[in-house]
mmCIF file of C-alpha atoms in Angstrom:
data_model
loop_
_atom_site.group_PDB
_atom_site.id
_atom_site.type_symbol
_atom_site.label_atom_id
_atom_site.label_comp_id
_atom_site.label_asym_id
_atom_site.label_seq_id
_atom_site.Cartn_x
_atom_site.Cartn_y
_atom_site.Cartn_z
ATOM 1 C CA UNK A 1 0.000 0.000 0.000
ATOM 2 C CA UNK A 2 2.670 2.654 0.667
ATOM 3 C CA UNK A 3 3.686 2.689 -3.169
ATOM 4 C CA UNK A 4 0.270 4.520 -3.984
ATOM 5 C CA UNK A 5 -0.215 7.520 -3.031
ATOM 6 C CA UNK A 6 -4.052 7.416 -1.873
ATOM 7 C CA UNK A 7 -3.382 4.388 0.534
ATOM 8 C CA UNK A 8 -4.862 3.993 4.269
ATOM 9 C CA UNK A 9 -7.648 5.638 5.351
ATOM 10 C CA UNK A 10 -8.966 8.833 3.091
ATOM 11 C CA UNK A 11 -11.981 9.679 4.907
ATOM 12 C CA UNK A 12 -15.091 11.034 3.248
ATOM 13 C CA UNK A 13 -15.470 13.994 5.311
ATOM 14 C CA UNK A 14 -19.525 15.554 6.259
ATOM 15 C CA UNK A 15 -19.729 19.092 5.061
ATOM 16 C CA UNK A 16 -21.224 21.360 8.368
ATOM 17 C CA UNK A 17 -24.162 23.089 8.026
ATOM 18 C CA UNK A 18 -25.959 25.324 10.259
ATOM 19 C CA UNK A 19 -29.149 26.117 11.493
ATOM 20 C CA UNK A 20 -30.218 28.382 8.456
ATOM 21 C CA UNK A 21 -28.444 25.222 6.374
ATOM 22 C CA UNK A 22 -25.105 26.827 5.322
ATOM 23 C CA UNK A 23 -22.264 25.836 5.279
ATOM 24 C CA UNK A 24 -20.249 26.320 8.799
ATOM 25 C CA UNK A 25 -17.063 26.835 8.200
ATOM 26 C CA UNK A 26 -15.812 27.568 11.428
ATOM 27 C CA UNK A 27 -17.146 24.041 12.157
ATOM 28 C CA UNK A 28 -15.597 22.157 9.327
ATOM 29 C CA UNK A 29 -12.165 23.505 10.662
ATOM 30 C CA UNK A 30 -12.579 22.293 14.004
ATOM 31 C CA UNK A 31 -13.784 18.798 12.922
ATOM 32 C CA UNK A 32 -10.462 18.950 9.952
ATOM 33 C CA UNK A 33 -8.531 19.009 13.476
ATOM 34 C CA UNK A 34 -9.621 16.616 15.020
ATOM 35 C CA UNK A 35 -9.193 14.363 12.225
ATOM 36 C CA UNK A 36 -5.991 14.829 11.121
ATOM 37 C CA UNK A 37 -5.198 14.213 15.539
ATOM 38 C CA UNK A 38 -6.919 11.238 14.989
ATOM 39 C CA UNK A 39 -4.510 10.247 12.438
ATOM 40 C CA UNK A 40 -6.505 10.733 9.266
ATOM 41 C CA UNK A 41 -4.297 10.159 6.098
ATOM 42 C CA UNK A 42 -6.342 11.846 3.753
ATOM 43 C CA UNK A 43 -9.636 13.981 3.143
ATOM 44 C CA UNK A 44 -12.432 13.703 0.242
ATOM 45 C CA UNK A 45 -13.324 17.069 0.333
ATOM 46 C CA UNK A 46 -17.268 18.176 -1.133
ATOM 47 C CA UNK A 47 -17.680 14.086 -1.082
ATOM 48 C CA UNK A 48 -20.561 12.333 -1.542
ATOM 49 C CA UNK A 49 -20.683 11.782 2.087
ATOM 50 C CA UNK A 50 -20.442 15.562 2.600
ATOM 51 C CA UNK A 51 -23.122 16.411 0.298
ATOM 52 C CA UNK A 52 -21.823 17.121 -2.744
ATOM 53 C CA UNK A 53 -24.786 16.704 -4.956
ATOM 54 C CA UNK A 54 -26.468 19.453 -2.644
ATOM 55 C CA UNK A 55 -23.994 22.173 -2.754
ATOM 56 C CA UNK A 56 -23.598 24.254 -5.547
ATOM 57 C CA UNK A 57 -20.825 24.473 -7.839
ATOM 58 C CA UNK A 58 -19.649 27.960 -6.233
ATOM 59 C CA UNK A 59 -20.411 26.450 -2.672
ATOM 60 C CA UNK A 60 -18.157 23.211 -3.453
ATOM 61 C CA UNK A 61 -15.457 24.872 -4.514
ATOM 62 C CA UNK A 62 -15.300 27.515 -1.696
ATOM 63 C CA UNK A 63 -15.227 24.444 0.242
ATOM 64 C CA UNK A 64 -12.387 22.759 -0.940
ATOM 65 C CA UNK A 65 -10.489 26.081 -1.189
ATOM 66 C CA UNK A 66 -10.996 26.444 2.769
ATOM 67 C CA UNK A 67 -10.588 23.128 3.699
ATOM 68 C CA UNK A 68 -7.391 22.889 1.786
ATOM 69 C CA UNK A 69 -6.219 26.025 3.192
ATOM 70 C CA UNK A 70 -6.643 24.535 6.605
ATOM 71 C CA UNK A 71 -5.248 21.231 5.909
ATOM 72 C CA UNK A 72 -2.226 23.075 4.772
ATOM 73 C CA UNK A 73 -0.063 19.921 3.432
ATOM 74 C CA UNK A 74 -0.667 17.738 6.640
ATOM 75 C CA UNK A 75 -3.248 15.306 4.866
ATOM 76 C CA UNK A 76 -3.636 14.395 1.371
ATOM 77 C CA UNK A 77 -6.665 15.999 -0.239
ATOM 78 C CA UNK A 78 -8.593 14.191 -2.749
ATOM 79 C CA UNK A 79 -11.756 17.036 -4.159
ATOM 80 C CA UNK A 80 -14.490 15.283 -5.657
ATOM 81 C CA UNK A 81 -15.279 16.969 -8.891
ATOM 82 C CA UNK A 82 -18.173 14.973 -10.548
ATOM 83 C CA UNK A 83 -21.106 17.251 -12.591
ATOM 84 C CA UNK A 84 -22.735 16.707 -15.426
ATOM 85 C CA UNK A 85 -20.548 18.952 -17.740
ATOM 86 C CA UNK A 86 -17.739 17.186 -18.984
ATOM 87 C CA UNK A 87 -16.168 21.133 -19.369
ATOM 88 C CA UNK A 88 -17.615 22.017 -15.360
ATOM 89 C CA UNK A 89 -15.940 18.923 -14.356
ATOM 90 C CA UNK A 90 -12.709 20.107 -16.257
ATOM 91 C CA UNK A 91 -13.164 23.552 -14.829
ATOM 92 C CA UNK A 92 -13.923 22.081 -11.074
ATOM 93 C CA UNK A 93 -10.596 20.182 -11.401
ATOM 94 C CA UNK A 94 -8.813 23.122 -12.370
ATOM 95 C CA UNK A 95 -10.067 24.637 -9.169
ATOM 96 C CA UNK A 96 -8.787 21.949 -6.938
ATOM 97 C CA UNK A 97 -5.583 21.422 -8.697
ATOM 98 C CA UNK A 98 -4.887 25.219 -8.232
ATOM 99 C CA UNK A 99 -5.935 25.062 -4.239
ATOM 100 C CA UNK A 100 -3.715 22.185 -3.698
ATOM 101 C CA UNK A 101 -5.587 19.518 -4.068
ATOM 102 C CA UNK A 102 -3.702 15.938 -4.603
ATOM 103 C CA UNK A 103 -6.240 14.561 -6.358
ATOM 104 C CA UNK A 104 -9.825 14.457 -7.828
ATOM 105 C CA UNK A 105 -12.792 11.755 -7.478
ATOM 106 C CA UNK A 106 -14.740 11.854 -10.747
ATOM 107 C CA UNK A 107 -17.835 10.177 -11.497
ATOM 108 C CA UNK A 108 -18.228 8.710 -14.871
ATOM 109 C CA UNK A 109 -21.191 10.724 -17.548
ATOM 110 C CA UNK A 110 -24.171 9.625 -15.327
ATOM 111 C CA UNK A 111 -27.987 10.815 -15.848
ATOM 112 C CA UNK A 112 -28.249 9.711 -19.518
ATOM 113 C CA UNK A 113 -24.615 10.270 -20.104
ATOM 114 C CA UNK A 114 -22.969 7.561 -22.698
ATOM 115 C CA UNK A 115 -22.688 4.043 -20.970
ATOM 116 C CA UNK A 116 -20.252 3.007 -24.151
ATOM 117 C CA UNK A 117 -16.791 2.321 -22.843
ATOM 118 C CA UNK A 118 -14.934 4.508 -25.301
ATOM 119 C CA UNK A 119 -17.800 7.601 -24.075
ATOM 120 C CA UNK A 120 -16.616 6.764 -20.576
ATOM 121 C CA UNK A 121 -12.646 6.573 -22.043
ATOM 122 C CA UNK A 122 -12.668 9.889 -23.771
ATOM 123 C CA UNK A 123 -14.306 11.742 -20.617
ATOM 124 C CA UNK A 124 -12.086 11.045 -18.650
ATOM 125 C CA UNK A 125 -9.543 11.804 -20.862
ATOM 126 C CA UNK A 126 -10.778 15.387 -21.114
ATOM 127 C CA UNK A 127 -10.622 15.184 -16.961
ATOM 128 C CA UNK A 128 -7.216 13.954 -16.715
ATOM 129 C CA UNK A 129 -5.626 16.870 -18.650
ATOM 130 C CA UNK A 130 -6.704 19.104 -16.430
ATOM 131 C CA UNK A 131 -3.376 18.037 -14.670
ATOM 132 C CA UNK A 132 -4.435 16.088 -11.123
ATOM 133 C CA UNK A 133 -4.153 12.575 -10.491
ATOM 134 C CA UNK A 134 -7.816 11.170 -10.927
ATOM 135 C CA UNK A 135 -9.532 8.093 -9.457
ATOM 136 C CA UNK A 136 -12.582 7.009 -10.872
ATOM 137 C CA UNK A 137 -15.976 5.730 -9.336
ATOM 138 C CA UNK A 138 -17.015 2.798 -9.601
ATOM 139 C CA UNK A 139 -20.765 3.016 -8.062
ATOM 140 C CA UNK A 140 -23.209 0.960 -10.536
ATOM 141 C CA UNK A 141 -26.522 0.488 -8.774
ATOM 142 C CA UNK A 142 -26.498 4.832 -8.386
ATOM 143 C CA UNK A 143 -25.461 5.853 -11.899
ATOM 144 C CA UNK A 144 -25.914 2.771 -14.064
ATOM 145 C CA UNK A 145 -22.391 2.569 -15.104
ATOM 146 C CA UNK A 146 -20.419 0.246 -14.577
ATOM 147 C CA UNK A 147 -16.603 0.176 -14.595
ATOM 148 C CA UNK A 148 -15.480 -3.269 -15.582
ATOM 149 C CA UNK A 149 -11.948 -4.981 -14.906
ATOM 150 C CA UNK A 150 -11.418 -4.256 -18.941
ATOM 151 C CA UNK A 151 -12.607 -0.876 -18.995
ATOM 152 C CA UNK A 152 -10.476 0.132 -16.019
ATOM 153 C CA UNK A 153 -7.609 -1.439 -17.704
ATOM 154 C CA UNK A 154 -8.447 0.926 -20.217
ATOM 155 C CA UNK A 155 -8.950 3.967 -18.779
ATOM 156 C CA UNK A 156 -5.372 2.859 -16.911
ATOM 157 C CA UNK A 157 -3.663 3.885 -19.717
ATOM 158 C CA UNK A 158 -5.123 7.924 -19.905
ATOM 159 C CA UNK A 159 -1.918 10.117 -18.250
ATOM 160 C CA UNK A 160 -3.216 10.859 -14.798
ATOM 161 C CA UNK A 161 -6.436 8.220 -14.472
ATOM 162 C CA UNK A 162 -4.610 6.495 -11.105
ATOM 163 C CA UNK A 163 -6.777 4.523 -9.371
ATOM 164 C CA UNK A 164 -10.944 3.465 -9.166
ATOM 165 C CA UNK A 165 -13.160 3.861 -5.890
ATOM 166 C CA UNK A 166 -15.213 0.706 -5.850
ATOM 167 C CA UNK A 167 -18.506 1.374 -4.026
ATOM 168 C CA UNK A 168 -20.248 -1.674 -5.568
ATOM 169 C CA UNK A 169 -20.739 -3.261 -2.422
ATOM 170 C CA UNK A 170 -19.642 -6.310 -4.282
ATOM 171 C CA UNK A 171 -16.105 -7.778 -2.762
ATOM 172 C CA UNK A 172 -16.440 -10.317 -5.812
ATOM 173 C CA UNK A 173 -16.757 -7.367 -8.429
ATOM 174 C CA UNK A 174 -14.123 -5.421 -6.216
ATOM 175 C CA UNK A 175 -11.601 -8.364 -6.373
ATOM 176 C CA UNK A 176 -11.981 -8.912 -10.404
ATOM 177 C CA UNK A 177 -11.074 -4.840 -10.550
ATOM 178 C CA UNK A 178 -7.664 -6.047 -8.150
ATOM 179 C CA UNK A 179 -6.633 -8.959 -10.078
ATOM 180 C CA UNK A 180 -5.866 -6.263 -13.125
ATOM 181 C CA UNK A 181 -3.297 -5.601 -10.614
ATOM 182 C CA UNK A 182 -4.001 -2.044 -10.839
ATOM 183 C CA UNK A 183 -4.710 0.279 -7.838
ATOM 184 C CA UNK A 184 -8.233 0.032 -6.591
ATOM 185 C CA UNK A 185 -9.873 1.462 -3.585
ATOM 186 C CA UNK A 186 -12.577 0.497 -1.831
ATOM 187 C CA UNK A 187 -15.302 2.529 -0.810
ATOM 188 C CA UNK A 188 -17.948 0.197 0.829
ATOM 189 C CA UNK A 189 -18.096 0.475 4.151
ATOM 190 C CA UNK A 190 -19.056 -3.071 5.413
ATOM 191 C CA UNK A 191 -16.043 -4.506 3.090
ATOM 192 C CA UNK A 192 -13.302 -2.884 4.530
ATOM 193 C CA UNK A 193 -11.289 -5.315 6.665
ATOM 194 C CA UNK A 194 -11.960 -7.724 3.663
ATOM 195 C CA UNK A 195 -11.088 -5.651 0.774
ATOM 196 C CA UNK A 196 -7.719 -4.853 2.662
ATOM 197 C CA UNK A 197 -6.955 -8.443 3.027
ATOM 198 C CA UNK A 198 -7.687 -9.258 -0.657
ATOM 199 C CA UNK A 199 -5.095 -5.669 -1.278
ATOM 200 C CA UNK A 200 -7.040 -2.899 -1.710
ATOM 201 C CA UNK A 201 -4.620 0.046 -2.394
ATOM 202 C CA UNK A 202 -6.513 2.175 -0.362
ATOM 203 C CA UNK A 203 -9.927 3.317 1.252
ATOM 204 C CA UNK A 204 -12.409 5.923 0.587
ATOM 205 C CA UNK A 205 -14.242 6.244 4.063
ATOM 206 C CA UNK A 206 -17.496 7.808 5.021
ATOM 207 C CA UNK A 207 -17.914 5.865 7.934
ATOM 208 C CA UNK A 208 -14.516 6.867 9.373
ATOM 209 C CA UNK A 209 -16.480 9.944 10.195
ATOM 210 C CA UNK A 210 -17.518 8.112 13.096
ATOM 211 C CA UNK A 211 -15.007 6.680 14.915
ATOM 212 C CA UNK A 212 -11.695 7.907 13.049
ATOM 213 C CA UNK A 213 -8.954 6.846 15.477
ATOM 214 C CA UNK A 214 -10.900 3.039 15.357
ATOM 215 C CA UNK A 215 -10.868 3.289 11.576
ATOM 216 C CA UNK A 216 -6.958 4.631 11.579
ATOM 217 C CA UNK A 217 -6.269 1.750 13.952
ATOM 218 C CA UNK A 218 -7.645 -1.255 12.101
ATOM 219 C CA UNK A 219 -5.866 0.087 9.038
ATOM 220 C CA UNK A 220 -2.531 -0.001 10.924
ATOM 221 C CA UNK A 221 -3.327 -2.839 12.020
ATOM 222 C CA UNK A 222 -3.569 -4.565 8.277
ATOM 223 C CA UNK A 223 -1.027 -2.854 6.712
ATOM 224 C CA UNK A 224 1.261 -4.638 9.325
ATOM 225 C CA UNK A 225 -0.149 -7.690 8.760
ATOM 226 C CA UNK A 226 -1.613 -8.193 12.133
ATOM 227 C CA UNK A 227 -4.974 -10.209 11.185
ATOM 228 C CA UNK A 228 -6.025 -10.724 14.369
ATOM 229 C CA UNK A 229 -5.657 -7.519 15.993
ATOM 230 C CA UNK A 230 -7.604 -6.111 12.658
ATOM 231 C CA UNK A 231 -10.073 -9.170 13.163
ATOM 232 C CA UNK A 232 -10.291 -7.817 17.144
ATOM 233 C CA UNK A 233 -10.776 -3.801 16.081
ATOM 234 C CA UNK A 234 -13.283 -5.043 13.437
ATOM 235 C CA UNK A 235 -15.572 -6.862 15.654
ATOM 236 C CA UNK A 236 -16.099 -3.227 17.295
ATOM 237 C CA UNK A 237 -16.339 -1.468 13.642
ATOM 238 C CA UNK A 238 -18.803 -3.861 11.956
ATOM 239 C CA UNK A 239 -21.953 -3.566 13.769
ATOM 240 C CA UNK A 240 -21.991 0.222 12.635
ATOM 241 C CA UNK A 241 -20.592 -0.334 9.071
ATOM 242 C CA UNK A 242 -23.055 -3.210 8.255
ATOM 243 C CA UNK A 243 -25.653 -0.655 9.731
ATOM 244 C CA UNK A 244 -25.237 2.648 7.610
ATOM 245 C CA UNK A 245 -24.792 0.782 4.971
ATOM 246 C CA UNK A 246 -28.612 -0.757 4.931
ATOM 247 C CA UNK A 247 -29.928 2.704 4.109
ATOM 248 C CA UNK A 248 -30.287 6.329 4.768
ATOM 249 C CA UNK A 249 -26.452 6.549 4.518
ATOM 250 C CA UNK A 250 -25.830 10.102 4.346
ATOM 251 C CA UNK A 251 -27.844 11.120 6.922
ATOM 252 C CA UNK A 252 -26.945 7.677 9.303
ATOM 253 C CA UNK A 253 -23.282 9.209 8.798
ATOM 254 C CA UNK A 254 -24.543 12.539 10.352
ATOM 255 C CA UNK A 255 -26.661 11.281 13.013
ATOM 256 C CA UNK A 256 -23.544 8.917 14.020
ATOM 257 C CA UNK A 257 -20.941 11.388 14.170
ATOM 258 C CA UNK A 258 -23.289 13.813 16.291
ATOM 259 C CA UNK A 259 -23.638 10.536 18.675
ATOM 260 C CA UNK A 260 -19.552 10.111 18.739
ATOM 261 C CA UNK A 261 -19.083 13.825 19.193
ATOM 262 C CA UNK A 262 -17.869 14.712 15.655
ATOM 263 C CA UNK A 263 -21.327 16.428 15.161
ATOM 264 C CA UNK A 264 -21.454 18.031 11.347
ATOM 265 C CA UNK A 265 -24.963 19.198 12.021
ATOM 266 C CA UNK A 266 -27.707 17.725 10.121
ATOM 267 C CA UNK A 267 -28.083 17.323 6.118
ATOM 268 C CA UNK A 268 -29.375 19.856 3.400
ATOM 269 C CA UNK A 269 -32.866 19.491 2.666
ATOM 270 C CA UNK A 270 -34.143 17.392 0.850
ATOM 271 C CA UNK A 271 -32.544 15.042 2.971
ATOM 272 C CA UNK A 272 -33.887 14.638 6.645
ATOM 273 C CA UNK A 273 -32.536 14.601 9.694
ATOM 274 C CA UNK A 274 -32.917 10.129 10.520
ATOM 275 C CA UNK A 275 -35.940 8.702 12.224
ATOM 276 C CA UNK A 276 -36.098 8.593 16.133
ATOM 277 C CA UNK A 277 -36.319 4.741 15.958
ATOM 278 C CA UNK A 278 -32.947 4.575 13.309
ATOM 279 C CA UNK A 279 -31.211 6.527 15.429
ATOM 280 C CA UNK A 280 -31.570 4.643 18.736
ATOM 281 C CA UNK A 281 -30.355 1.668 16.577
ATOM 282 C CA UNK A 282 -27.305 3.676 15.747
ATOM 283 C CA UNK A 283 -26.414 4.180 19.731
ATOM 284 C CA UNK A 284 -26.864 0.621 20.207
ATOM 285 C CA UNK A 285 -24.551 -0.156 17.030
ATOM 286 C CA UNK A 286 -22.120 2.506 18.380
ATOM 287 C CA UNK A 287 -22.115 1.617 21.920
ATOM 288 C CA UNK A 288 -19.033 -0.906 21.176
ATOM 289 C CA UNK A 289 -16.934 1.897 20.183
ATOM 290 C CA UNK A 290 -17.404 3.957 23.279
ATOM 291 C CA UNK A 291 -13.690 4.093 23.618
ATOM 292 C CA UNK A 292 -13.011 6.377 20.450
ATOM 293 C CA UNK A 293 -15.012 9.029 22.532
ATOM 294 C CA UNK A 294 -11.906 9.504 25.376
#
C-alpha cells in the first residue's frame, strides 16, 4: 500500500451546516482538526458523504479552497469533482488542482450520459488533462455505469487516471477490478477489513467519520499484517458499518458522528434529519466503540 499515493484511510469527510443550512465553516475547521489528531491520512473534500450533490458548484469549490487552506499539506486531499458537464468537471478540477488539491474523485457521464466504454474513455480523458491525479468511481446500482476490470484497464492507460473507488458493495466485483493488478480502492463500508486483506490500495471512508482513530487503527493494524488484531478492532467497527450501509447513509453518517461527538450538524434538505427509531439503533450499534469518545 505505501507505493500509492491514496493508501490507508482517506476519509469522506460531512460538510457542516448550520441552522439556516449553510455551510459552517468555522465548524468544518474544528472537525479537519480533530481528524488529522486522529490520524486521518487523507480527506475527500465536497464528497458524496459531505453532500456534494447538494452544494452548488460555487459552494463546493469555496469548500475545498478552505478546507485545503486549513489542511495546509498535513493530509492528502482528494476534491471530488463529478457534474454533469464534462467542461464544469474540467473547470472544477482546475479549481482543486490550483488550491492544492492531490487529487480528484470523478464520477463517470451519469444521468443519460454515454454508458459506451470509449464515451466513458474519452471523458475522462478530457478530466485527466486538467493536470491532477484522478480516481474514478465505480458506483453501478447509483449511476448505471459500470466500470469493468477491462474498462479500467483501459482507462489505466489515460496520463493521470490512477486509481478506481469501488462502491459496488460487491467484494467479488471489487476483487476482479484487483486482479488487473491495478490500484483500486474500496469505498464500501461493510467490506473494509476484507477488501484490505484481498489488497485494496486504499480506502475511501465515510464511515470513518464516526469513529476515526478506530478506523486509523484497524488500518494499521492490516497494513502490518496483524490479522487478528484487525479481526479484534473489526468486531467493534462492523456492527456500525453493516448498519449505515442498509440505508439512509448520508444522513446515518450525520446522526452517528453527532452521537460520537464529531457532530457536522444535520443534512441539506431534501434530505432529513434520521428517524427517532434509526437513530436509537445507531447508539446501540455505536455503543461498542465507546472508547473512540476519550
Amino acid at each position: 500500500m505505501t507505493a500509492f499515493p491514496f493508501a490507508g484511510v482517506n476519509l469522506a469527510i460531512t460538510t457542516p451546516f448550520d441552522a439556516q443550512g449553510k455551510i459552517d465553516f468555522a465548524r468544518f475547521e474544528h472537525l479537519l482538526e480533530v481528524y488529522i489528531a486522529a490520524g486521518v491520512q487523507g480527506f475527500v473534500l465536497s464528497s458524496g458523504t459531505g453532500m456534494h450533490v447538494y452544494l452548488s458548484k460555487d459552494e463546493s469549490k469555496e469548500l475545498i479552497a478552505f478546507g485545503a487552506k486549513v489542511i495546509a499539506g498535513r493530509a492528502r486531499i482528494i476534491a471530488q469533482a463529478s457534474a454533469l458537464l464534462v467542461d464544469e468537471v474540467v473547470e472544477r478540477t482546475r479549481h482543486a488542482r490550483d488550491c492544492g488539491a492531490d487529487g480528484v474523485m470523478v464520477l463517470p457521464p451519469f444521468f443519460e450520459g454515454p454508458t459506451d466504454d470509449q464515451g466513458i474513455i474519452d471523458f475522462y480523458t478530457s478530466v485527466a488533462a486538467a493536470g491532477l491525479p484522478v480516481i474514478g468511481y465505480n458506483v453501478p446500482q447509483a449511476v448505471g455505469v459500470e466500470i469493468t476490470p477491462a474498462l479500467f484497464r483501459q482507462l489505466s492507460q489515460i496520463p493521470n487516471f490512477v486509481s478506481v473507488k469501488d462502491s459496488s458493495g460487491d467484494l467479488a466485483a471489487q476483487a476482479s477490478l484487483m486482479r488487473t493488478g491495478l490500484p483500486t480502492m474500496n469505498g464500501a463500508d461493510p467490506l473494509v477489513p476484507y477488501a484490505l486483506y484481498a489488497g485494496a490500495a486504499g480506502l475511501i471512508w465515510g464511515g470513518a467519520n464516526l469513529a476515526p482513530k478506530t478506523c486509523v487503527a484497524l488500518v494499521k493494524a492490516a497494513s502490518e499484517h496483524r490479522w487478528d488484531d484487525a479481526r479484534e478492532i473489526w468486531k467493534a467497527l462492523e456492527p456500525v458499518m453493516s448498519l449505515i450501509w442498509q440505508g439512509d447513509y448520508v444522513q446515518s453518517v450525520y446522526a452517528g458522528a453527532e452521537i460520537m461527538g464529531y457532530g457536522a450538524g444535520h443534512p441539506r434538505r431534501p434530505l432529513a434529519r434520521l428517524a427517532a427509531d434509526k437513530v436509537d439503533a445507531l447508539r446501540v450499534a455505536l455503543a461498542p466503540l465507546s472508547e473512540e469518545m476519550r
